[in-house]
Amino acid sequence: MVTHVQAETQGDERGALLAFVEEQRGGIRRALLGLTEEQARLRPSASELSLGGLLKHVVEVEQGWVARAKQEPPAIHRDESNWHETFQLVGDETVASQLAYWEQVAAETEKFVRSAPSLDDTFPLPNDPWFPPEARVSLRWLCLHLIRETARHAGHADIIRESLDGRTAFELVALEQAG
């Protein structure tokens, strides 16, 4: 992305990790700037991905992983029957409602990561066939995973946005700074 994350305060590993998560959230938010609800739902390639769907997915993923780290169930249960809905705005879901929900999720992520006794604290991975049995990961792993997941989809968002109207990340940063 075309933004810069400031260097962390000496010894503030949590702050550094959270700053990189936020940087990548910004990439997805910027990709949605100036679009109508209809445009955010468009799938301009052979892929099923839309900007609204990517937004919903990253919000669900972040909420779900933080819930798991707290040893709570995710707010939305996904399985084979409804997995496709994680990438689609359905019913009365809108970009605005997902962005508002993301603010809440991001605040909860920040609060949880900052209040944990240690980034070395671990939690169990779900009992799903794609995870090793009885595996545990650290809160540091959680932060790195959120950076990776959000960055991956921020890159998808750049491509989708450019496919919709030709606007690049550089133009969208300028638009964000002007607005």
PDB file of C-alpha atoms in Angstrom, residues 3 23 28 55 66 102 107 147 159-160 173:
ATOM      1  CA  THR A   3       0.902   4.526   3.283  1.00  0.00           C
ATOM      2  CA  GLU A  23      -2.562   0.060   7.777  1.00  0.00           C
ATOM      3  CA  ILE A  28      -9.589  -1.950   2.081  1.00  0.00           C
ATOM      4  CA  LEU A  55     -14.970  -6.042   3.410  1.00  0.00           C
ATOM      5  CA  VAL A  66     -10.162 -12.539  18.300  1.00  0.00           C
ATOM      6  CA  TRP A 102     -15.488  -3.157  11.598  1.00  0.00           C
ATOM      7  CA  ALA A 107     -11.613  -1.484  18.816  1.00  0.00           C
ATOM      8  CA  ILE A 147      -1.830  -8.608   9.098  1.00  0.00           C
ATOM      9  CA  ILE A 159      -7.225  -4.890  -8.241  1.00  0.00           C
ATOM     10  CA  ILE A 160     -11.018  -4.936  -8.014  1.00  0.00           C
ATOM     11  CA  VAL A 173      -4.942   7.998  -0.934  1.00  0.00           C
TER      12      VAL A 173
END
